[in-house]
Structure formats: C-alpha cells, structure tokens
Amino acid sequence: MSRAAQPTKPSSDPSTGSVWTRPQRSRREQPALSRDQIVAEAIALLDADGIEALSMRKLGTRLNAGATSLYTHVSNKDELIELVVDQVYGEIEVPKVASRAEWRAAALECGNNARSVILGHPWIASVLGEMGMSYLGPNMLRLTEDMLELFESGGFDLVQGGMALKTIWSYILGIAATEAAWMTSLARSGQNEDEWLTGMASIAEQAIAPYPRMRRLHAEQTAGAVGETRRSNFDEGLGCILDGLEAQRRR
Amino acid sequence: MSRAAQPTKPSSDPSTGSVWTRPQRSRREQPALSRDQIVAEAIALLDADGIEALSMRKLGTRLNAGATSLYTHVSNKDELIELVVDQVYGEIEVPKVASRAEWRAAALECGNNARSVILGHPWIASVLGEMGMSYLGPNMLRLTEDMLELFESGGFDLVQGGMALKTIWSYILGIAATEAAWMTSLARSGQNEDEWLTGMASIAEQAIAPYPRMRRLHAEQTAGAVGETRRSNFDEGLGCILDGLEAQRRR
DNA sequence: AACGATTCCGTACGGCGTTCGCTACTCCGC
DNA sequence: GCGGAGTAGCGAACGCCGTACGGAATCGTT
C-alpha cells in the first residue's frame, strides 16, 4: 500500500477523495516536534535572517510542520522568545577561579564571553526590552550563580557580589545591545563597517559641526580596525568598572 | 452653505451623492498634520498603552487622519520610532558644572535624570535594540556634547571623556532597559510590584533552590520598598563606575 | 474493541505596514 | 480671473502576521 506523500486536500471535502486515494500516512513515523527542536530551529532562523524573519509560519515550514502545530509545544510567540533567549544565555561560559589573584582576569574573560555570545546572535538586542522575566530561565539561573561564585572567589561578600553582578551585567547588556543593533542595521544596509563609515563620513561631519567637543573627538579618532577598536573599548570600560568594584570591596 | 461634518461615504460611488450632499469641507481649515504633531501623539500613545499599541492606523485615528496620511511626513514606522526616541532623549538634562569639585555629584544627577526619563517612557526598552543610528538625532547629539562637557569639567581629557561617556551610557541603558522591561511586564499583568513579588515568591524560591548563593542572597534581601531599592542600587552601581573612572583619570 | 488524551493542522479572523492612484486643495505666474 | 503645478490626505488593496478553534489521526489504557 502506497505511503507516498501525495499532498491531497482531504479536508475540504472528505467524501470527494475516495478511500483509495486518501494518503493514510502514519503521522508518527517522522519524529514529530519537540520544544527543543523548535527552539533550536528558531535560533537558526534568527541567526540567518534576523528578528523580523521569525514568524510562526516560517518556523513551522522549516520544521515541516504547520504554523499552528507549534502551539502544542509553546504557548506563545513571546514564550518561544523567552526560551530562545535563555538558550543563548546557556552559551555564556563563566571561568572558574582557583586563587583570588586570578579574579580580575576571570571577570574580564567572562565579560568578553558574554559580549561575543550576544554579538553572535545580534537579534537578541531587539528582544531584550520585551522580557520582564528571563531571570527564571534555567540557564540564566546557572549563569547568575556562577557569576556570584566568581565574585565570591574575588573576595566579595554575597551582597557586594550581587551588586557587582548587577553593575557588570547592566554594562555588558547596554554596550553589547548597542553594538548588536549597530551591526544589525549595518547588515540590513548590505555594507561592511568601513564602507558605511566612509559613506557616512560627510553626513556625520556635517551633523557634528556645531558641537566643538564632538568635532575634536572625531578628528582625533581616525584610527582603523573598527572591530578591534570596539572590542578594546569594551575591555577598557569593563576594566574601569572592575577598578571601581575592587575599591568598593576594600571597605 | 452647510459645512457640517456629515461623514458620508462619497468614495464608494461618487455619483451616488449629489453635489448638494457632498461635504465640500475645506481640508486646510484644520491645521493638517506635521511631523512634530505626529511624534508628540505617538509618544502620548506609547506612554498610555505601550509599544504594541503603536500602529500607524491607531496613530492616524488619534490625529483625526487616515493611516496613510502619516506617510507624507514620515517615511516609515521605523523612522517614526527614531524620531520618537530622539525626542525622548531631549528630555534628559545634563547639569552644568562650575567647579571641578562638583563633578561627581553632577554625573550622578545626570545618570539619575537619564534613568528616570527612560523609566517614564518604559516602551523605549523594546525599541533600543532596533536602532542602529540614533547617534545622529539632534537631541542625542546635544546630549553627547553636554556630557562630554561634563567630563571635561571633571578634569578628563577628550579621549578619556569619550571613554567615560560610553561606559556610563552603556550602564545606564542596560540597567534602565532591564528595569523598564520589568515594569512593562508588571503593568501587563495588572499587578503592582509587591503583589507580583509575593505571588511569585514560592515559584522563585523553588527555582533557585538548587543554587546555594542565590538562595542565601534571596534570604538576606527581604527589605521592603522595592522601588527605592532599585533606585539606590542604580546609584550604588553608578558610584562604583565613577570611582573607577576617577582612578583612571589620575593616570 | 472502545475510549480518552495527545498531536497535528486547515481554516478563518482581525490586525498590521505599506503601495498606489485618486481627490481636493493651495499657490504662483499670467 | 485662470490654469497649471505641486502637495496633503486618504480609501482600497496586497501580503503578511499571531493565534483560536474544531476536526482528524494516532497512541496508551483498559
């Protein structure tokens, strides 16, 4: 008995198709959907085509499923996004600290890990503002605990550690989200960073013309290698914050 | 000759309404639309009903206009949002610094201004990730220049000031966006902060049960007045960053 | 063999951003 | 006074979107 796909439309009028032409395909022969699969495919779609390409219909299609089938495993698009974000948070590694001397380097490394994970999924920036509570996602919990441990190893007591965590995390989120947004709009324009900058140069110069400090700053910063500059800027700012935190710890 | 509104539908079949019943209302008697008006009304709508309530159709209706009329003054919804955000940035005041001793207090005040402006328009959090370039909005330019001036008064040279600006701004954006997102999802749930926290307590405790540090931290923080706590947390983190920046300046 | 539970999905609804082409109006040069 | 150019406003339509609902297929249990 044939099991070929034969996408008939038996639903429109079941009596039209005779018993013989009806597919009679076992639905469970292909492994069906799962929440993990959906989340993974959503991330793939987001990475490939950005936030505005994520729709339940497209996602369903990529999974060889109908759009509404997803709702069996995920109650909402919003809920799906929370799952997706927590999954990404799971990629962030927090280095273990053996001795107190290593603390600072470990914090820097952790910050850089977080930054590069976010920049690896730049659509996250568009989505952070809509998530009141990802705090309870399993990976976010793990991440929080690990960072608290890191600060503990650095000699902070628990409350100080909580403070330090909030401060650093806000910094990371703010700067990485800004960078991610920038990269997204670059990608949309189809140019690379240098092209955009040179193309925009005259407009930018005109815009900042009335502002002396910005003009001077712009003049002083004609260095190349923008990508590296962004990274070292991040490190420098993070270093400042770590300085401040260490000063606070000593009290 | 009557000018009463008489909202007939002359469009469906123009010949149906005779010359006498047709409105013949001078379109320009009411001042028509302007970009500023549109932006102002969009902010009012966003403040009242949040980001998902902003649609071109609803905005048009609020302005007694058709949805598509807006496109004469604004080329895009995205462009509208950029305008709206820059307008909000215009609310942020940067205090002038007379003597170098006042610098630190002024920076703290500026940070608090920014935070409360953002929390006054919490929908901004949902929108920051989509804006590659608000850097060139007039209010953002003014804000940047003023903050550079603030750092200059504090004894930073221009490059250091640029660094400090980026660092502080990222922190402010990150923490305020997180708070704003939290407040938005609170508002959506219809509860106030304390209700939500007590309602969520058991679930949260269960979630953090496997994590010793979070458990202890949660136990130590049973203080009330959550809103004030958030603000003083902000101040504390900002203070840390200022410490770090001052240390860097002395080199 | 019968039956509830679970999974899948076609259909449909209301809403969205935006394009297109038409109308109605103002303004400028004659 | 008048005609033509330019512009603001808008109704209709297109192709998307999220998702509620009800029906069909399948599975696990009895």
Coordinates of C-alpha atoms (C1' of nucleotides) in Angstrom, one line a residue:
Chain A
M1 CA 0.0 0.0 0.0
S2 CA 1.4 3.3 -1.1
R3 CA 2.6 5.7 1.6
A4 CA 3.9 8.4 -0.8
A5 CA 3.3 11.9 0.4
Q6 CA 0.7 12.9 -2.2
P7 CA -0.4 16.1 -0.6
T8 CA -4.1 15.9 -1.3
K9 CA -6.6 18.1 0.4
P10 CA -8.9 15.7 2.1
S11 CA -10.1 18.4 4.5
S12 CA -12.0 20.5 2.0
D13 CA -14.5 17.7 1.3
P14 CA -13.6 14.3 2.8
S15 CA -16.1 12.5 0.7
T16 CA -14.5 13.7 -2.5
G17 CA -11.4 11.7 -2.2
S18 CA -12.2 8.0 -2.1
V19 CA -10.7 5.7 0.5
W20 CA -8.2 4.6 -2.1
T21 CA -6.7 8.0 -2.9
R22 CA -6.6 9.1 0.7
P23 CA -3.0 9.2 2.0
Q24 CA -3.3 7.1 5.1
R25 CA 0.2 8.2 6.2
S26 CA 1.2 7.4 9.7
R27 CA 1.8 10.8 11.4
R28 CA 4.2 9.4 13.9
E29 CA 6.6 7.9 11.6
Q30 CA 8.6 11.2 11.5
P31 CA 9.6 12.0 15.0
A32 CA 7.1 14.9 15.4
L33 CA 8.0 18.2 17.1
S34 CA 9.6 18.9 20.4
R35 CA 10.2 22.1 22.3
D36 CA 14.0 21.8 22.0
Q37 CA 13.8 21.2 18.3
I38 CA 11.6 24.3 17.9
V39 CA 13.9 26.5 19.9
A40 CA 16.9 25.3 18.0
E41 CA 15.4 25.9 14.7
A42 CA 14.2 29.3 15.8
I43 CA 17.7 30.3 16.7
A44 CA 19.0 29.0 13.4
L45 CA 16.3 31.1 11.6
L46 CA 17.1 34.2 13.7
D47 CA 20.8 33.9 13.2
A48 CA 20.3 33.5 9.4
D49 CA 17.7 36.2 8.7
G50 CA 17.2 38.3 11.8
I51 CA 14.4 39.1 14.1
E52 CA 11.8 40.2 11.5
A53 CA 12.1 36.9 9.7
L54 CA 10.9 35.0 12.7
S55 CA 7.3 34.2 12.3
M56 CA 5.4 31.1 13.4
R57 CA 4.6 30.3 9.8
K58 CA 8.1 30.4 8.6
L59 CA 9.3 28.5 11.6
G60 CA 6.7 25.8 11.1
T61 CA 7.7 25.5 7.4
R62 CA 11.3 25.0 8.3
L63 CA 10.3 22.2 10.6
N64 CA 8.0 20.6 8.0
A65 CA 5.0 21.4 10.2
G66 CA 2.0 23.7 10.1
A67 CA 2.3 27.0 11.9
T68 CA -0.3 26.2 14.5
S69 CA 1.4 22.9 15.4
L70 CA 4.0 24.8 17.3
Y71 CA 1.4 25.9 19.8
T72 CA 1.3 22.4 21.2
H73 CA 4.8 22.8 22.5
V74 CA 5.0 26.6 23.1
S75 CA 2.0 28.6 24.2
N76 CA 3.1 31.9 22.7
K77 CA 5.5 33.6 20.4
D78 CA 6.6 35.6 23.4
E79 CA 7.2 32.4 25.4
L80 CA 9.2 31.0 22.5
I81 CA 11.4 34.0 22.6
E82 CA 12.0 33.7 26.3
L83 CA 13.1 30.1 25.7
V84 CA 15.3 31.2 22.8
V85 CA 17.0 33.8 24.8
D86 CA 17.6 31.5 27.8
Q87 CA 19.1 29.0 25.4
V88 CA 21.5 31.7 24.1
Y89 CA 22.4 32.6 27.7
G90 CA 23.4 29.0 28.1
E91 CA 26.3 29.6 25.7
I92 CA 28.0 32.0 28.0
E93 CA 30.8 30.4 30.0
V94 CA 31.9 31.6 33.3
P95 CA 35.5 30.7 34.1
K96 CA 36.3 29.0 37.4
V97 CA 38.6 30.9 39.7
A98 CA 41.2 29.0 41.7
S99 CA 43.1 31.7 43.5
R100 CA 42.0 35.2 44.4
A101 CA 44.7 36.7 42.2
E102 CA 43.1 35.3 39.1
W103 CA 39.8 37.0 39.9
R104 CA 40.2 40.1 37.7
A105 CA 41.3 38.2 34.6
A106 CA 38.4 35.8 35.1
A107 CA 35.9 38.6 35.3
L108 CA 37.3 40.2 32.1
E109 CA 37.2 36.9 30.3
C110 CA 33.6 36.3 31.5
G111 CA 32.6 39.7 30.2
N112 CA 34.2 39.1 26.9
N113 CA 32.4 35.7 26.6
A114 CA 29.1 37.3 27.2
R115 CA 29.8 40.1 24.7
S116 CA 30.8 37.7 22.0
V117 CA 27.8 35.4 22.6
I118 CA 25.5 38.4 22.2
L119 CA 27.2 39.6 19.1
G120 CA 27.0 36.2 17.7
H121 CA 23.2 36.4 18.0
P122 CA 22.7 40.1 17.4
W123 CA 18.9 39.9 17.2
I124 CA 18.9 39.5 20.9
A125 CA 19.2 43.2 21.2
S126 CA 15.7 43.6 19.6
V127 CA 14.2 41.3 22.2
L128 CA 15.8 42.2 25.5
G129 CA 13.4 45.0 26.1
E130 CA 10.3 42.8 26.0
M131 CA 11.4 40.3 28.5
G132 CA 10.4 41.2 32.0
M133 CA 11.5 37.9 33.4
S134 CA 14.1 35.8 31.9
Y135 CA 15.5 35.8 35.4
L136 CA 14.0 32.4 36.0
G137 CA 15.2 30.6 32.9
P138 CA 17.4 27.7 33.9
N139 CA 20.5 29.0 32.0
M140 CA 20.1 32.4 33.4
L141 CA 19.9 31.0 36.9
R142 CA 23.0 29.0 36.3
L143 CA 24.8 32.0 34.9
T144 CA 23.9 34.1 37.8
E145 CA 25.0 31.5 40.3
D146 CA 28.3 31.0 38.5
M147 CA 29.0 34.8 38.4
L148 CA 28.2 35.1 42.1
E149 CA 30.7 32.3 42.7
L150 CA 33.3 34.2 40.6
F151 CA 32.8 37.3 42.8
E152 CA 33.0 35.2 45.9
S153 CA 36.3 33.9 44.8
G154 CA 37.4 37.5 44.3
G155 CA 36.8 38.3 47.9
F156 CA 33.3 39.9 47.7
D157 CA 30.8 39.1 50.3
L158 CA 27.4 37.9 49.0
V159 CA 25.6 41.3 48.9
Q160 CA 28.6 43.1 47.4
G161 CA 28.7 40.3 44.8
G162 CA 25.1 40.7 44.0
M163 CA 25.7 44.4 43.5
A164 CA 28.8 43.8 41.3
L165 CA 26.9 41.3 39.3
K166 CA 24.1 43.8 38.6
T167 CA 26.5 46.5 37.7
I168 CA 28.6 44.5 35.3
W169 CA 25.7 42.8 33.7
S170 CA 24.0 46.1 33.0
Y171 CA 27.1 47.4 31.4
I172 CA 27.5 44.3 29.3
L173 CA 23.9 44.3 28.2
G174 CA 23.9 48.0 27.4
I175 CA 27.1 48.0 25.3
A176 CA 26.5 44.7 23.6
A177 CA 23.0 45.6 22.7
T178 CA 24.1 48.9 21.2
E179 CA 26.8 47.1 19.2
A180 CA 24.4 44.4 18.1
A181 CA 21.8 47.0 17.0
W182 CA 24.6 48.7 15.0
M183 CA 25.7 45.5 13.4
T184 CA 22.1 44.6 12.5
S185 CA 21.4 47.8 10.8
L186 CA 24.7 47.5 9.0
A187 CA 23.8 44.1 7.8
R188 CA 20.5 45.4 6.6
S189 CA 22.2 48.0 4.5
G190 CA 24.4 45.4 2.9
Q191 CA 27.6 47.3 3.5
N192 CA 30.5 46.4 5.8
E193 CA 31.7 48.6 8.6
D194 CA 34.3 50.6 6.8
E195 CA 32.2 51.2 3.7
W196 CA 29.4 52.5 5.9
L197 CA 31.8 54.8 7.8
T198 CA 33.3 56.3 4.7
G199 CA 30.0 56.7 3.1
M200 CA 28.6 58.3 6.1
A201 CA 31.6 60.5 6.9
S202 CA 30.5 63.7 5.2
I203 CA 27.0 63.5 6.7
A204 CA 28.3 62.8 10.2
E205 CA 30.8 65.6 9.9
Q206 CA 28.1 68.0 9.0
A207 CA 25.9 66.8 11.8
I208 CA 28.5 67.3 14.5
A209 CA 29.8 70.5 13.1
P210 CA 28.0 72.7 15.7
Y211 CA 29.5 70.7 18.5
P212 CA 33.1 71.5 19.2
R213 CA 33.9 68.6 21.5
M214 CA 32.5 66.0 19.3
R215 CA 34.3 67.6 16.3
R216 CA 37.6 67.4 18.1
L217 CA 37.0 63.9 19.3
H218 CA 36.1 62.8 15.8
A219 CA 39.2 64.4 14.5
E220 CA 41.4 62.6 17.0
Q221 CA 39.9 59.2 16.2
T222 CA 40.8 58.4 12.7
A223 CA 42.4 55.1 13.6
G224 CA 41.5 52.0 11.6
A225 CA 40.3 48.5 12.5
V226 CA 37.0 49.4 13.9
G227 CA 36.1 45.9 15.0
E228 CA 39.2 45.7 17.2
T229 CA 38.5 49.2 18.5
R230 CA 35.1 48.2 19.6
R231 CA 36.5 45.3 21.5
S232 CA 39.2 47.2 23.2
N233 CA 36.7 49.9 24.1
F234 CA 34.6 47.3 25.8
D235 CA 37.6 46.0 27.7
E236 CA 38.6 49.4 28.8
G237 CA 35.2 50.3 30.1
L238 CA 34.9 46.9 31.8
G239 CA 38.3 47.5 33.4
C240 CA 37.1 50.8 34.8
I241 CA 34.2 49.1 36.4
L242 CA 36.3 46.4 37.9
D243 CA 38.6 49.0 39.4
G244 CA 35.6 50.7 41.0
L245 CA 34.3 47.4 42.3
E246 CA 37.7 46.5 43.8
A247 CA 37.8 49.8 45.5
Q248 CA 34.4 49.2 47.0
R249 CA 35.4 45.7 48.1
R250 CA 38.2 47.0 50.2
R251 CA 35.8 48.8 52.5
Chain B
M1 CA -24.0 76.5 2.6
S2 CA -23.7 73.8 5.2
R3 CA -20.3 72.7 6.3
A4 CA -21.4 70.2 8.9
A5 CA -19.3 67.1 9.1
Q6 CA -21.8 64.6 7.8
P7 CA -19.5 61.6 7.3
T8 CA -20.9 60.2 4.1
K9 CA -19.0 57.8 2.0
P10 CA -18.6 59.5 -1.3
S11 CA -15.8 57.3 -2.3
S12 CA -17.7 54.1 -2.8
D13 CA -19.7 55.6 -5.6
P14 CA -19.2 59.3 -6.2
S15 CA -22.2 59.7 -8.4
T16 CA -24.5 58.5 -5.6
G17 CA -24.1 61.5 -3.5
S18 CA -25.3 64.6 -5.4
V19 CA -23.4 67.8 -5.4
W20 CA -25.6 69.1 -2.7
T21 CA -25.0 66.4 -0.2
R22 CA -21.3 66.2 -0.7
P23 CA -19.3 67.6 2.2
Q24 CA -17.2 70.3 0.5
R25 CA -15.2 70.8 3.6
S26 CA -12.1 72.8 3.3
R27 CA -9.3 70.4 4.2
R28 CA -6.9 73.1 5.4
E29 CA -9.2 74.6 7.9
Q30 CA -7.8 72.3 10.5
P31 CA -4.1 72.8 10.6
A32 CA -3.3 69.5 9.0
L33 CA -0.6 67.2 10.2
S34 CA 3.0 68.0 11.0
R35 CA 5.9 65.8 11.9
D36 CA 6.2 67.3 15.3
Q37 CA 2.5 66.7 16.0
I38 CA 2.8 63.1 14.8
V39 CA 5.8 62.4 17.0
A40 CA 4.1 64.0 20.1
E41 CA 1.0 62.0 19.6
A42 CA 3.0 58.8 19.1
I43 CA 4.7 59.4 22.4
A44 CA 1.3 60.0 24.1
L45 CA 0.0 56.8 22.7
L46 CA 3.1 54.9 23.7
D47 CA 3.0 56.2 27.2
A48 CA -0.6 55.4 27.6
D49 CA -0.8 51.9 26.0
G50 CA 2.7 50.7 25.4
I51 CA 4.7 49.6 22.4
E52 CA 2.3 47.1 21.0
A53 CA -0.5 49.7 20.8
L54 CA 1.5 51.8 18.4
S55 CA 0.2 51.2 14.9
M56 CA 0.0 53.6 12.0
R57 CA -3.7 53.1 11.9
K58 CA -4.3 53.9 15.6
L59 CA -1.9 56.8 15.5
G60 CA -3.7 58.2 12.4
T61 CA -7.1 57.9 14.2
R62 CA -5.9 59.8 17.2
L63 CA -4.9 62.6 14.9
N64 CA -8.2 62.6 13.0
A65 CA -6.4 61.4 10.0
G66 CA -6.1 58.3 7.9
A67 CA -3.3 55.9 8.5
T68 CA -1.6 56.5 5.2
S69 CA -1.6 60.3 5.6
L70 CA 1.2 59.9 8.1
Y71 CA 3.5 58.8 5.3
T72 CA 3.6 62.3 3.9
H73 CA 5.5 63.4 7.0
V74 CA 7.4 60.2 8.0
S75 CA 8.7 57.7 5.5
N76 CA 8.5 54.7 7.8
K77 CA 7.3 53.3 11.0
D78 CA 11.0 52.7 11.8
E79 CA 11.8 56.3 11.1
L80 CA 8.9 57.5 13.2
I81 CA 10.4 55.5 16.1
E82 CA 13.8 57.0 15.6
L83 CA 12.2 60.4 15.8
V84 CA 10.3 59.4 18.9
V85 CA 13.3 58.1 20.7
D86 CA 15.4 61.2 19.9
Q87 CA 12.5 63.3 21.2
V88 CA 12.6 61.4 24.5
Y89 CA 16.4 61.8 24.7
G90 CA 15.6 65.5 24.5
E91 CA 14.1 65.3 28.0
I92 CA 17.4 64.3 29.6
E93 CA 19.0 67.2 31.3
V94 CA 22.7 67.4 31.9
P95 CA 23.6 69.7 34.8
K96 CA 26.3 72.3 34.2
V97 CA 29.4 72.1 36.3
A98 CA 31.1 75.2 37.6
S99 CA 33.9 73.8 39.7
R100 CA 35.7 70.6 39.4
A101 CA 34.6 69.6 42.9
E102 CA 31.0 69.4 41.8
W103 CA 31.8 67.0 39.0
R104 CA 30.9 63.8 40.7
A105 CA 27.6 65.0 42.0
A106 CA 26.7 66.3 38.6
A107 CA 27.5 63.0 37.0
L108 CA 25.3 61.2 39.5
E109 CA 22.5 63.6 38.9
C110 CA 22.8 63.2 35.1
G111 CA 22.6 59.5 35.4
N112 CA 19.5 59.7 37.6
N113 CA 17.9 62.1 35.1
A114 CA 18.5 59.7 32.3
R115 CA 17.2 56.8 34.3
S116 CA 14.0 58.5 35.3
V117 CA 13.4 59.7 31.7
I118 CA 13.7 56.2 30.4
L119 CA 11.5 54.8 33.2
G120 CA 9.0 57.5 32.4
H121 CA 8.7 56.0 28.9
P122 CA 9.4 52.4 29.5
W123 CA 8.5 51.3 26.0
I124 CA 11.9 52.6 25.0
A125 CA 13.4 49.4 26.2
S126 CA 11.6 47.5 23.5
V127 CA 12.9 49.7 20.8
L128 CA 16.5 50.4 21.6
G129 CA 17.7 47.2 20.0
E130 CA 16.3 48.2 16.6
M131 CA 18.0 51.5 16.3
G132 CA 21.4 51.3 14.7
M133 CA 21.8 55.0 14.5
S134 CA 20.0 57.4 16.7
Y135 CA 23.5 58.7 17.2
L136 CA 22.7 61.4 14.7
G137 CA 19.5 62.6 16.1
P138 CA 19.7 66.3 17.2
N139 CA 18.9 65.6 20.8
M140 CA 21.3 62.7 21.1
L141 CA 24.0 64.9 19.6
R142 CA 23.3 67.7 22.1
L143 CA 23.2 65.1 24.9
T144 CA 26.6 63.7 23.9
E145 CA 28.2 67.1 23.7
D146 CA 26.8 68.1 27.1
M147 CA 28.1 65.0 28.7
L148 CA 31.5 65.5 27.1
E149 CA 31.5 68.9 28.6
L150 CA 30.6 67.5 32.0
F151 CA 33.6 65.1 31.9
E152 CA 35.8 67.9 30.7
S153 CA 34.8 69.9 33.7
G154 CA 35.7 66.9 35.8
G155 CA 39.2 67.0 34.5
F156 CA 39.1 64.3 31.9
D157 CA 40.8 64.9 28.6
L158 CA 38.7 64.4 25.5
V159 CA 39.5 60.8 24.7
Q160 CA 39.1 59.8 28.4
G161 CA 35.8 61.7 28.4
G162 CA 34.7 59.8 25.3
M163 CA 35.5 56.5 27.0
A164 CA 33.8 57.6 30.2
L165 CA 30.7 58.6 28.3
K166 CA 30.5 55.3 26.5
T167 CA 30.9 53.4 29.8
I168 CA 28.4 55.3 31.8
W169 CA 25.9 55.4 29.0
S170 CA 26.1 51.6 28.4
Y171 CA 25.5 51.1 32.1
I172 CA 22.5 53.4 32.2
L173 CA 21.0 51.9 29.1
G174 CA 21.5 48.4 30.3
I175 CA 20.1 48.9 33.8
A176 CA 17.2 51.2 32.8
A177 CA 16.2 48.9 29.9
T178 CA 16.1 46.0 32.3
E179 CA 14.0 47.9 34.8
A180 CA 11.7 49.2 32.1
A181 CA 11.1 45.8 30.7
W182 CA 10.3 44.6 34.2
M183 CA 7.9 47.4 34.7
T184 CA 6.2 46.8 31.4
S185 CA 5.6 43.2 32.1
L186 CA 4.3 44.1 35.5
A187 CA 1.9 46.6 34.0
R188 CA 0.7 44.0 31.6
S189 CA 0.0 41.6 34.4
G190 CA -2.1 44.3 36.1
Q191 CA -0.4 43.8 39.5
N192 CA 1.8 46.1 41.4
E193 CA 5.4 45.3 42.3
D194 CA 4.7 43.9 45.8
E195 CA 1.7 41.8 44.7
W196 CA 3.8 40.3 42.0
L197 CA 6.7 39.6 44.3
T198 CA 4.6 37.9 46.9
G199 CA 2.6 36.0 44.3
M200 CA 5.9 34.8 42.7
A201 CA 7.7 34.1 45.9
S202 CA 7.1 30.4 46.1
I203 CA 7.8 29.8 42.4
A204 CA 11.0 31.8 42.7
E205 CA 12.2 30.0 45.8
Q206 CA 11.6 26.7 44.1
A207 CA 13.5 27.8 41.0
I208 CA 16.6 29.0 43.0
A209 CA 16.5 26.1 45.4
P210 CA 19.4 24.3 43.7
Y211 CA 21.6 27.3 43.8
P212 CA 23.1 28.0 47.2
R213 CA 24.4 31.5 46.6
M214 CA 21.2 32.8 45.1
R215 CA 19.3 31.1 48.0
R216 CA 21.4 32.9 50.6
L217 CA 21.2 36.2 48.7
H218 CA 17.5 35.9 48.5
A219 CA 17.2 35.2 52.2
E220 CA 19.3 38.2 53.1
Q221 CA 17.2 40.6 51.0
T222 CA 13.8 40.7 52.5
A223 CA 13.8 44.5 52.8
G224 CA 10.7 46.4 51.6
A225 CA 10.3 49.5 49.4
V226 CA 11.3 47.8 46.2
G227 CA 11.1 51.0 44.1
E228 CA 13.6 52.8 46.4
T229 CA 15.8 49.8 46.4
R230 CA 16.0 49.8 42.7
R231 CA 17.0 53.4 42.7
S232 CA 19.6 53.1 45.3
N233 CA 21.0 50.0 43.5
F234 CA 21.3 52.2 40.5
D235 CA 23.1 54.9 42.4
E236 CA 25.5 52.4 44.0
G237 CA 26.5 50.8 40.7
L238 CA 26.9 54.2 39.1
G239 CA 29.0 55.3 42.1
C240 CA 31.3 52.3 41.5
I241 CA 31.8 53.2 37.9
L242 CA 32.6 56.8 38.8
D243 CA 35.2 55.6 41.2
G244 CA 36.8 53.5 38.5
L245 CA 36.7 56.4 36.1
E246 CA 38.3 58.8 38.6
A247 CA 41.1 56.3 39.3
Q248 CA 41.7 56.1 35.6
R249 CA 41.7 59.8 35.2
R250 CA 44.5 60.2 37.7
R251 CA 46.9 58.5 35.4
Chain C
dA1 C1' -12.8 -3.2 20.9
dA2 C1' -13.6 1.1 22.9
dC3 C1' -12.2 5.4 24.5
dG4 C1' -9.9 9.5 26.4
dA5 C1' -5.6 12.1 25.6
dT6 C1' -2.3 14.0 22.7
dT7 C1' -0.5 15.8 18.5
dC8 C1' -1.1 17.9 14.2
dC9 C1' -3.0 21.2 11.0
dG10 C1' -6.6 23.7 7.6
dT11 C1' -9.4 27.5 8.1
dA12 C1' -10.5 31.8 9.5
dC13 C1' -10.4 36.3 11.9
dG14 C1' -8.8 40.6 12.9
dG15 C1' -4.9 43.4 12.6
dC16 C1' -0.6 45.1 10.7
dG17 C1' 2.8 48.2 7.4
dT18 C1' 2.9 50.0 3.2
dT19 C1' 1.9 50.9 -2.1
dC20 C1' -1.0 53.0 -5.4
dG21 C1' -3.8 56.2 -7.5
dC22 C1' -7.4 59.4 -6.9
dT23 C1' -9.3 63.8 -4.9
dA24 C1' -9.1 68.3 -3.1
dC25 C1' -6.8 71.9 -2.0
dT26 C1' -3.1 75.9 -2.3
dC27 C1' -0.2 78.8 -4.7
dC28 C1' 2.1 81.1 -8.4
dG29 C1' 2.6 83.2 -12.9
dC30 C1' 0.0 85.3 -16.2
Chain D
dG1 C1' -9.8 85.9 -13.1
dC2 C1' -7.4 81.4 -14.6
dG3 C1' -5.0 77.5 -15.5
dG4 C1' -1.4 74.5 -14.3
dA5 C1' 1.9 72.6 -11.0
dG6 C1' 2.6 70.9 -6.7
dT7 C1' 1.2 68.8 -2.4
dA8 C1' -1.5 66.8 1.5
dG9 C1' -4.8 63.5 2.6
dC10 C1' -6.9 59.1 2.2
dG11 C1' -9.7 54.7 0.5
dA12 C1' -8.7 50.3 -1.2
dA13 C1' -5.9 46.5 -1.6
dC14 C1' -1.9 43.3 -1.0
dG15 C1' 0.6 40.2 1.5
dC16 C1' 2.0 39.4 5.7
dC17 C1' 1.2 38.4 10.8
dG18 C1' -0.4 35.8 15.6
dT19 C1' -3.4 32.7 17.1
dA20 C1' -8.5 30.5 18.3
dC21 C1' -11.0 26.7 17.0
dG22 C1' -12.6 22.4 15.6
dG23 C1' -11.7 18.2 13.3
dA24 C1' -8.7 14.3 12.2
dA25 C1' -5.2 10.9 13.1
dT26 C1' -2.7 8.4 16.4
dC27 C1' -1.3 6.5 20.9
dG28 C1' -1.9 4.3 25.5
dT29 C1' -5.0 2.2 28.5
dT30 C1' -8.4 -0.6 29.8

